[in-house]
XYZ file of N, CA and C in Angstrom:
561
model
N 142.077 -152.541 -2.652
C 141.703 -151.135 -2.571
C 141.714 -150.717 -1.104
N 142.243 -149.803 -0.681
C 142.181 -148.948 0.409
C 141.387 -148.617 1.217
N 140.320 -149.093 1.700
C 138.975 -148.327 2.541
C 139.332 -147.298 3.151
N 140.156 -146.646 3.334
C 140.354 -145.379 4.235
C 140.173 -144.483 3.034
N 140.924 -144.836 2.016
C 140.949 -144.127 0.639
C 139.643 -143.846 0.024
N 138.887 -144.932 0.270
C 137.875 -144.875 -0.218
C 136.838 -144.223 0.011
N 136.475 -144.109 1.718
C 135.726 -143.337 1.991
C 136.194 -141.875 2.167
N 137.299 -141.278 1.690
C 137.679 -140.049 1.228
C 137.002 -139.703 0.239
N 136.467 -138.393 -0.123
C 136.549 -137.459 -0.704
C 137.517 -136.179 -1.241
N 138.221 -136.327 -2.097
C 140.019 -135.304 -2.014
C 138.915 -133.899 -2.365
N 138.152 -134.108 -3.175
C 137.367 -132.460 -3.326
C 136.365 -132.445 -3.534
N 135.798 -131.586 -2.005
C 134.433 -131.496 -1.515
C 133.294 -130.977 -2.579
N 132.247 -131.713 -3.376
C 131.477 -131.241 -4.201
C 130.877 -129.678 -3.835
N 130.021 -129.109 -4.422
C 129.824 -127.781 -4.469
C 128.089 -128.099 -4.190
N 127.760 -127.525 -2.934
C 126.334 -127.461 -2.436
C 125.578 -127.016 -3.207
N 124.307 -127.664 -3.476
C 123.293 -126.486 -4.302
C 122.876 -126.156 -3.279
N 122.735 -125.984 -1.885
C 121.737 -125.191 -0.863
C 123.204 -123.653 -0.785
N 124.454 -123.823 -0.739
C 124.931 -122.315 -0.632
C 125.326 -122.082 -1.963
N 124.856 -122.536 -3.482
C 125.082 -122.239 -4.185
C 123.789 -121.230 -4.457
N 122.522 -121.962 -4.196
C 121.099 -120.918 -3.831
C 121.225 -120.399 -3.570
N 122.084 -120.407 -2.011
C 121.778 -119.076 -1.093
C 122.424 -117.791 -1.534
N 123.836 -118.277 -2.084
C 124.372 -117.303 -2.628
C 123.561 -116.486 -3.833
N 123.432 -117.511 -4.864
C 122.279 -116.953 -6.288
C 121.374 -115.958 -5.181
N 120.568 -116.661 -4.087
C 119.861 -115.586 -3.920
C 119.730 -114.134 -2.908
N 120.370 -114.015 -2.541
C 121.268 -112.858 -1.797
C 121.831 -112.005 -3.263
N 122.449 -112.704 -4.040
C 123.071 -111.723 -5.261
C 121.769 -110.808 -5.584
N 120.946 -111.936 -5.906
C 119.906 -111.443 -6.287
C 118.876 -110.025 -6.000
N 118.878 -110.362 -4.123
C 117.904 -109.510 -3.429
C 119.006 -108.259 -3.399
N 120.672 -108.483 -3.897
C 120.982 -107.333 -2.854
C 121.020 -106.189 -4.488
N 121.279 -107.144 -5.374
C 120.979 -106.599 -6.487
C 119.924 -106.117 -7.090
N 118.778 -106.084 -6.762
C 117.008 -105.634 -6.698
C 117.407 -104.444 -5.906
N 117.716 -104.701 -4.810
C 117.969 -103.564 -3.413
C 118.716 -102.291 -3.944
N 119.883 -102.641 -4.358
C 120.853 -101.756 -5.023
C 120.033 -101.104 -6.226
N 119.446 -101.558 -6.896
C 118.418 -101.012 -8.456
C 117.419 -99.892 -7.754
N 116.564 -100.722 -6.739
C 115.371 -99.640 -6.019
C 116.125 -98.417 -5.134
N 117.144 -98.726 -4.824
C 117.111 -97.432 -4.012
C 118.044 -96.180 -5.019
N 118.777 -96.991 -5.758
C 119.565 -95.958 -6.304
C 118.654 -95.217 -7.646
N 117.884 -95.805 -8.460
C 117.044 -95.096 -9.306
C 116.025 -94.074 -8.849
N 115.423 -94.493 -7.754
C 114.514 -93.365 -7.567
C 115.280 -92.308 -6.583
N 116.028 -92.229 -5.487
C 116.626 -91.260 -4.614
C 116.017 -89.567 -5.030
N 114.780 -89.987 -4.318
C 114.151 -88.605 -3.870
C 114.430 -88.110 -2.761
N 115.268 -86.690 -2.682
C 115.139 -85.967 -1.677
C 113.759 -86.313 -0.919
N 114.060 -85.654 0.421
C 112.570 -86.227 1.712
C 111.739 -85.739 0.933
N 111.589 -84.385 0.596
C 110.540 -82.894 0.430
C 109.940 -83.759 -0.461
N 110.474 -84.376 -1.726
C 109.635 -85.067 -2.805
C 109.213 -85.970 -2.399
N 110.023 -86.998 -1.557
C 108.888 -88.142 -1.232
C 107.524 -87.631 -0.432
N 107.928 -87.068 0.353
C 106.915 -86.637 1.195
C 105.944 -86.135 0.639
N 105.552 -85.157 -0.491
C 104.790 -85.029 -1.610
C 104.059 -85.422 -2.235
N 104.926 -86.666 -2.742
C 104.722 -88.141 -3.714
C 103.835 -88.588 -2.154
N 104.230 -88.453 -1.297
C 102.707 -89.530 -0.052
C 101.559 -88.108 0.033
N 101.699 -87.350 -0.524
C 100.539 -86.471 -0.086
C 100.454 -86.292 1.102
N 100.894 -86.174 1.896
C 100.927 -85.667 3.437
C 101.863 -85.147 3.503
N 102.344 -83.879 4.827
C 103.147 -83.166 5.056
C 103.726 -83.479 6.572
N 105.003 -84.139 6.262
C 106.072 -84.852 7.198
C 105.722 -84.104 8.887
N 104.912 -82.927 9.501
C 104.505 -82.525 10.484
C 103.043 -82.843 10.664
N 102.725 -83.054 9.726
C 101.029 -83.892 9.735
C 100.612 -84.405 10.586
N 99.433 -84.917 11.176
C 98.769 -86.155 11.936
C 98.819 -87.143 11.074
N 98.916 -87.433 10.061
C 99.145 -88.594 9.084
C 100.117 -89.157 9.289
N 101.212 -89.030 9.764
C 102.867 -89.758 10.032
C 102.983 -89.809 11.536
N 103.111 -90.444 11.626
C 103.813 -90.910 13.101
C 105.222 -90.314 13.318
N 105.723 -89.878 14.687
C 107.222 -89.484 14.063
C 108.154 -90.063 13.757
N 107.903 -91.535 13.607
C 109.048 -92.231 13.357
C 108.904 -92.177 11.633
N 107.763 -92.273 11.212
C 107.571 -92.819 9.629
C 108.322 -90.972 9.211
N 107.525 -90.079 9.905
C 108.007 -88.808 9.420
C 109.575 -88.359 9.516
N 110.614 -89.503 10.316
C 112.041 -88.841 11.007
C 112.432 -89.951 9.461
N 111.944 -91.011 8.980
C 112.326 -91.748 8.284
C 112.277 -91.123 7.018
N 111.278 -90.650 6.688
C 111.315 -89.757 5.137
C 112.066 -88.525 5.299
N 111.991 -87.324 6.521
C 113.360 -86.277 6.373
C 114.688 -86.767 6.205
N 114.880 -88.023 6.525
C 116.246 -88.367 6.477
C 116.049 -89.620 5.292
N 115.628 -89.482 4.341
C 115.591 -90.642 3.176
C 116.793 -90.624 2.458
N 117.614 -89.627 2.430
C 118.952 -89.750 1.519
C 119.944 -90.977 2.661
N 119.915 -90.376 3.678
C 120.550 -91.251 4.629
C 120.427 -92.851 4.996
N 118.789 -93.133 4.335
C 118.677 -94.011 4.645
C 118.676 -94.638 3.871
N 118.423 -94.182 2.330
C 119.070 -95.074 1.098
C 120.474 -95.199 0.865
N 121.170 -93.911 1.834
C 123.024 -94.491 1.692
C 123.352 -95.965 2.399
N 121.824 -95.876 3.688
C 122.705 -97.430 4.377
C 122.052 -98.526 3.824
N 121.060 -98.184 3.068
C 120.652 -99.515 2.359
C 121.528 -99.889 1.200
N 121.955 -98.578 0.503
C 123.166 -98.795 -0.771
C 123.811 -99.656 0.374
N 124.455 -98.915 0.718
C 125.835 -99.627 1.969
C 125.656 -101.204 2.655
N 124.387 -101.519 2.859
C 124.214 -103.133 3.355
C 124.257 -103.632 1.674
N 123.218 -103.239 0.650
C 123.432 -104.047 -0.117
C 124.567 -104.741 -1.118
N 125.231 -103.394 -1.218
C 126.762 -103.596 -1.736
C 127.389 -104.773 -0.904
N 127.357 -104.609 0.782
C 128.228 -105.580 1.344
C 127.488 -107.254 1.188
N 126.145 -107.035 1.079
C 125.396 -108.595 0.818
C 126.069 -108.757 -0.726
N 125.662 -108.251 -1.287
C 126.368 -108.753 -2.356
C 127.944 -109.110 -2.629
N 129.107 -108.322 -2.262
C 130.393 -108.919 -1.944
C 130.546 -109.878 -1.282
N 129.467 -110.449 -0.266
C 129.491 -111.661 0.701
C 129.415 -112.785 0.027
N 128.336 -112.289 -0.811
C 127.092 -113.306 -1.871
C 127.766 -114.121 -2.713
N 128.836 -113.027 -3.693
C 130.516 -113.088 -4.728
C 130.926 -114.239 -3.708
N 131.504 -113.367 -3.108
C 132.579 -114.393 -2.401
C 131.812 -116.076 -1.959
N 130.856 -116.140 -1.164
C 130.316 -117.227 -0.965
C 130.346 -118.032 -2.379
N 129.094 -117.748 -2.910
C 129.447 -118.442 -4.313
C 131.012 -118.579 -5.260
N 131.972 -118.094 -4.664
C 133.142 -118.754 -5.353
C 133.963 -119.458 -4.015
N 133.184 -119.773 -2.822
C 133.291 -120.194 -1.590
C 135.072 -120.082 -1.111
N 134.882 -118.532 -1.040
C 136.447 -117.832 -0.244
C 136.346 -118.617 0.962
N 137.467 -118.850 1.801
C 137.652 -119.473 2.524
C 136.812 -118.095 3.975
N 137.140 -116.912 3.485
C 136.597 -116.029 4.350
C 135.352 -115.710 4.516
N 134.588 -116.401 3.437
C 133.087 -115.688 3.099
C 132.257 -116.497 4.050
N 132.454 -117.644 4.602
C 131.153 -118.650 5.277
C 131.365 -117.876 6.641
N 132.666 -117.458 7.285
C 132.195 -116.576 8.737
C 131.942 -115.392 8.756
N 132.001 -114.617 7.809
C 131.263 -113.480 7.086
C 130.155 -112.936 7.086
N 129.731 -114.548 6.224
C 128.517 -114.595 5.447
C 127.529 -115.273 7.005
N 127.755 -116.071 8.213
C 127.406 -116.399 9.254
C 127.229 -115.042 10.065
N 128.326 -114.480 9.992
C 127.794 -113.163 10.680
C 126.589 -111.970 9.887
N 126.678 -111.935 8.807
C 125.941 -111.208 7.928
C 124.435 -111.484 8.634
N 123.993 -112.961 8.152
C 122.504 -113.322 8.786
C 122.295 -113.550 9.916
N 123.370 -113.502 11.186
C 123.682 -113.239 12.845
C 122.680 -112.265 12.447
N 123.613 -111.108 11.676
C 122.863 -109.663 12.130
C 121.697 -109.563 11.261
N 120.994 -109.994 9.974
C 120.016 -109.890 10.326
C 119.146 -110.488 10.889
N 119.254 -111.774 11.492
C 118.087 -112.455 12.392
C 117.862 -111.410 13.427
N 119.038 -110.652 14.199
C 118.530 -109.471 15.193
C 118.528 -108.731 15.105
N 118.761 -108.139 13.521
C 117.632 -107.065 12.863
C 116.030 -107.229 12.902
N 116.036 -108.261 12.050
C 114.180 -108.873 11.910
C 113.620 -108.702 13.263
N 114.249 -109.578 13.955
C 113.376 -109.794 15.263
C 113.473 -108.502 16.223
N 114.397 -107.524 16.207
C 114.364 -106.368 16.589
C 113.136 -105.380 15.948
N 112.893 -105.386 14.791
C 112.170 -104.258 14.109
C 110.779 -104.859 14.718
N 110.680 -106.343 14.654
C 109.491 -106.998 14.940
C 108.897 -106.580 15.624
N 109.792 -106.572 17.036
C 109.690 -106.240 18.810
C 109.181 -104.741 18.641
N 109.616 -103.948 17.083
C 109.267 -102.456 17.813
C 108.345 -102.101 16.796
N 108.012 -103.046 15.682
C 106.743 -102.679 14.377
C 105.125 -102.491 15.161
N 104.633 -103.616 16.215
C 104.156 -102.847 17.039
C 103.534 -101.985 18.104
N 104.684 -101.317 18.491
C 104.618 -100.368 18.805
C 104.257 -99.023 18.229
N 105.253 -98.801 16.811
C 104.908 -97.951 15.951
C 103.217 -97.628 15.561
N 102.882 -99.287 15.253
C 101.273 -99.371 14.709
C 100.336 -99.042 15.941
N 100.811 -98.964 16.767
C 99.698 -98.803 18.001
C 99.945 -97.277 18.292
N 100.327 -96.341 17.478
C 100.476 -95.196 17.508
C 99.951 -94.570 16.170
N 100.451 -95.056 15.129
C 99.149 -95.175 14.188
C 98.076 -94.829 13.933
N 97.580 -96.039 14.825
C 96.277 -96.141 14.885
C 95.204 -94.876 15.220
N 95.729 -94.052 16.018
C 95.091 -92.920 16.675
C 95.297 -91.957 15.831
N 96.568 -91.935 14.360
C 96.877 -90.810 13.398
C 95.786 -91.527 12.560
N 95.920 -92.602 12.131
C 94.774 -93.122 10.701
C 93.366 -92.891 11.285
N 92.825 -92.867 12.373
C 91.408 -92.136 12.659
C 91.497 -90.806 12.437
N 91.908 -90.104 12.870
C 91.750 -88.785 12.310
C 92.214 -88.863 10.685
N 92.684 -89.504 10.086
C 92.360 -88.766 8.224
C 91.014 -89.148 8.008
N 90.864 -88.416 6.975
C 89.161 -88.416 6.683
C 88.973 -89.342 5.330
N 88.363 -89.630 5.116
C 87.837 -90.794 3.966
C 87.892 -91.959 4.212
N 88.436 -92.643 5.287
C 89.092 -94.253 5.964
C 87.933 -94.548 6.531
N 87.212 -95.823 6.047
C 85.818 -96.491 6.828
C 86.381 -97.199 8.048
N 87.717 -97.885 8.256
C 87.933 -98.677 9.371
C 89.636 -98.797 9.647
N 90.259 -97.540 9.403
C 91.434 -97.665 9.840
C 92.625 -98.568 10.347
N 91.895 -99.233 11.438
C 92.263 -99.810 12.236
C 92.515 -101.390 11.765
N 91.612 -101.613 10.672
C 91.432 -103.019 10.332
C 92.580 -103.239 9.311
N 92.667 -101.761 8.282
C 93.970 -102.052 7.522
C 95.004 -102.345 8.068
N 95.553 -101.569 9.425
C 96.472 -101.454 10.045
C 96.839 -102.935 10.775
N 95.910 -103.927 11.159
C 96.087 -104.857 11.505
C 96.545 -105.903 10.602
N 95.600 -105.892 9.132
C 96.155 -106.411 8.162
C 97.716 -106.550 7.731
N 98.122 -104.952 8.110
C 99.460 -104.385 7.399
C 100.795 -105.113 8.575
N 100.066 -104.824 10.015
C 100.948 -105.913 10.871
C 101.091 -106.958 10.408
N 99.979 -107.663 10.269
C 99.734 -109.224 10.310
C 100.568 -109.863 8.608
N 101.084 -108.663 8.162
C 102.056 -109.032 6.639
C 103.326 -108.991 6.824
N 103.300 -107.634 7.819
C 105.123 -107.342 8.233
C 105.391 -108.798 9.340
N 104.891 -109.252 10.345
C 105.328 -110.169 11.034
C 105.244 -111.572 10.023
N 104.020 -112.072 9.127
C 104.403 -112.766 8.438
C 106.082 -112.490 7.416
N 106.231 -111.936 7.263
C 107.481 -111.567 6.440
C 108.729 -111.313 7.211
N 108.713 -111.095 8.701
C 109.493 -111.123 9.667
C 109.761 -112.891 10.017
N 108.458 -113.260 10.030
C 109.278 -114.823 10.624
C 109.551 -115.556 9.183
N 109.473 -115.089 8.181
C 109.774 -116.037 6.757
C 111.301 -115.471 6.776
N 112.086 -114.508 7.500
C 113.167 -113.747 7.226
C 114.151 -114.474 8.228
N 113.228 -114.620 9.835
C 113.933 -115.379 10.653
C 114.394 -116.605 10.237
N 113.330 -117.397 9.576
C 113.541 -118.610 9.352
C 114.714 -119.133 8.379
N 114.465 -118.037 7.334
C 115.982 -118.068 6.950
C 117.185 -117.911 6.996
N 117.160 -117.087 7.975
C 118.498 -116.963 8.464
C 119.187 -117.469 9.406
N 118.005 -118.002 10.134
C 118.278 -119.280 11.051
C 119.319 -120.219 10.535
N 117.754 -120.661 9.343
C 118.506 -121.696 8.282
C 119.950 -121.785 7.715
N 120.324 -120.623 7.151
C 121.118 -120.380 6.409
C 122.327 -120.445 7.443
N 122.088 -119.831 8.493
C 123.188 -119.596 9.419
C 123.388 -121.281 10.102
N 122.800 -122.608 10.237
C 122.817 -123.453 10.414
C 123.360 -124.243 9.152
N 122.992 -123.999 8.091
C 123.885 -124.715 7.039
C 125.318 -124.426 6.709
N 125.530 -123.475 6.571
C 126.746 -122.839 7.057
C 127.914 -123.495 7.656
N 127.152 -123.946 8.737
C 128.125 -124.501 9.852
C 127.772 -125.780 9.938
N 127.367 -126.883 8.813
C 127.559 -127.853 8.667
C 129.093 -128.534 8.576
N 129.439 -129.670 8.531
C 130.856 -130.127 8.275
C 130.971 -130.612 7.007
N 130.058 -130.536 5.986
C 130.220 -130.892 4.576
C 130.343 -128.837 3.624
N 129.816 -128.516 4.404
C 129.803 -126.985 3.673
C 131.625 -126.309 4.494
N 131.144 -126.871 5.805
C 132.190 -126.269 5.920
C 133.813 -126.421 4.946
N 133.404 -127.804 4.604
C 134.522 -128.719 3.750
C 134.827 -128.459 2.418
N 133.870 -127.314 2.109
C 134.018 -126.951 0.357
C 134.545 -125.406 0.505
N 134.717 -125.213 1.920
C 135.735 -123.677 1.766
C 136.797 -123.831 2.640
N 137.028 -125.379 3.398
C 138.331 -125.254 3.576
C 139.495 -126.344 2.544
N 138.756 -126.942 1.584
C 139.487 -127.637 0.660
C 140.000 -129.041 1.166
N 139.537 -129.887 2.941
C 140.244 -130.559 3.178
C 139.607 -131.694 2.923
N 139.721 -132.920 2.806
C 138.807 -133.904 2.467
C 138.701 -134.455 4.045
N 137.030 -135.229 3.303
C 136.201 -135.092 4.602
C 135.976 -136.534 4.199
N 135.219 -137.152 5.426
C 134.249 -138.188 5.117
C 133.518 -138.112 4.188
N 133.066 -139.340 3.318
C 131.758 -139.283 2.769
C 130.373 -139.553 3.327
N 129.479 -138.773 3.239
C 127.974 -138.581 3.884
C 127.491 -140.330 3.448
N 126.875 -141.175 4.323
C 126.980 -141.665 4.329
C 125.503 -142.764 4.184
């Protein structure tokens, strides 16, 4: 028998870590795609639906520039999620195009996350001075810390994955199941 032969592999098995990743990206971008396209309230209604009025002391102007422009901003969430999901397709039937794609995809959001991170707050420390003035709030300030202390937990559970993901990726056994060539066996 051949030992060179042997420790070949002619076709690279199929990962369950980008077979996950893919399942779950389909998943989120498909949730994503459901929430934004069923409800698409003009601003005027959302703004309503929050009981406050988008010139209020209740909104900050960023939360308030974010609800006048809510059609816009559910077109770019349609628009990312559609493309996570074509990435997602393709990965899971592992196109030869989808792993530098799909590497750039979570590039950009790791410096999405950690961008919004750097500026979430900021936002809240502006906040803070609108949620004292509404009336009925015993401690404003304490929710608001809470509400940080969830978005940055959920910011570094986002980093971490995409870290991740973007490191598996560029393994030489993953890489080997979207370029079809036989590789060593892991050993």
């Amino acid at each position: 028998m051949n030992t060179a032969a042997s420790t070949l592999r002619l076709t690279p098995s199929r990962s369950g870590a980008v077979t996950g990743l893919a399942w779950g990206f389909i998943a989120f971008s498909a949730l994503v795609l459901a929430l934004v396209t069923l409800p698409l309230l003009p601003g005027e209604a959302l703004v309503a639906s929050l009981g406050v009025e988008a010139g209020s002391g209740g909104l900050t102007g960023g939360v308030a520039w974010l609800i006048e422009r809510s059609r816009t901003v559910a077109g770019l969430l349609m628009v990312g999620a559609a493309i996570t999901l074509a990435l997602s397709v393709a990965l899971l039937q592992r196109r030869r195009w989808a792993r530098p794609a799909f590497i750039g995809l979570v590039g950009a959001g790791f410096v999405g996350v950690l961008g919004g991170a750097a500026l979430t707050p900021l936002t809240f420390g502006f906040m803070a001075d609108a949620a004292g003035n509404m009336t009925g709030s015993e401690d404003p300030v304490a929710g608001l810390i809470g509400a940080l202390a969830l978005l940055i937990l959920i910011a570094t559970v986002l980093v971490v994955l995409f870290a991740w993901a973007g490191w598996k990726l560029t393994t030489p056994a993953v890489r080997a199941e979207f370029e079809r060539t036989p590789i060593a066996a892991e050993g």
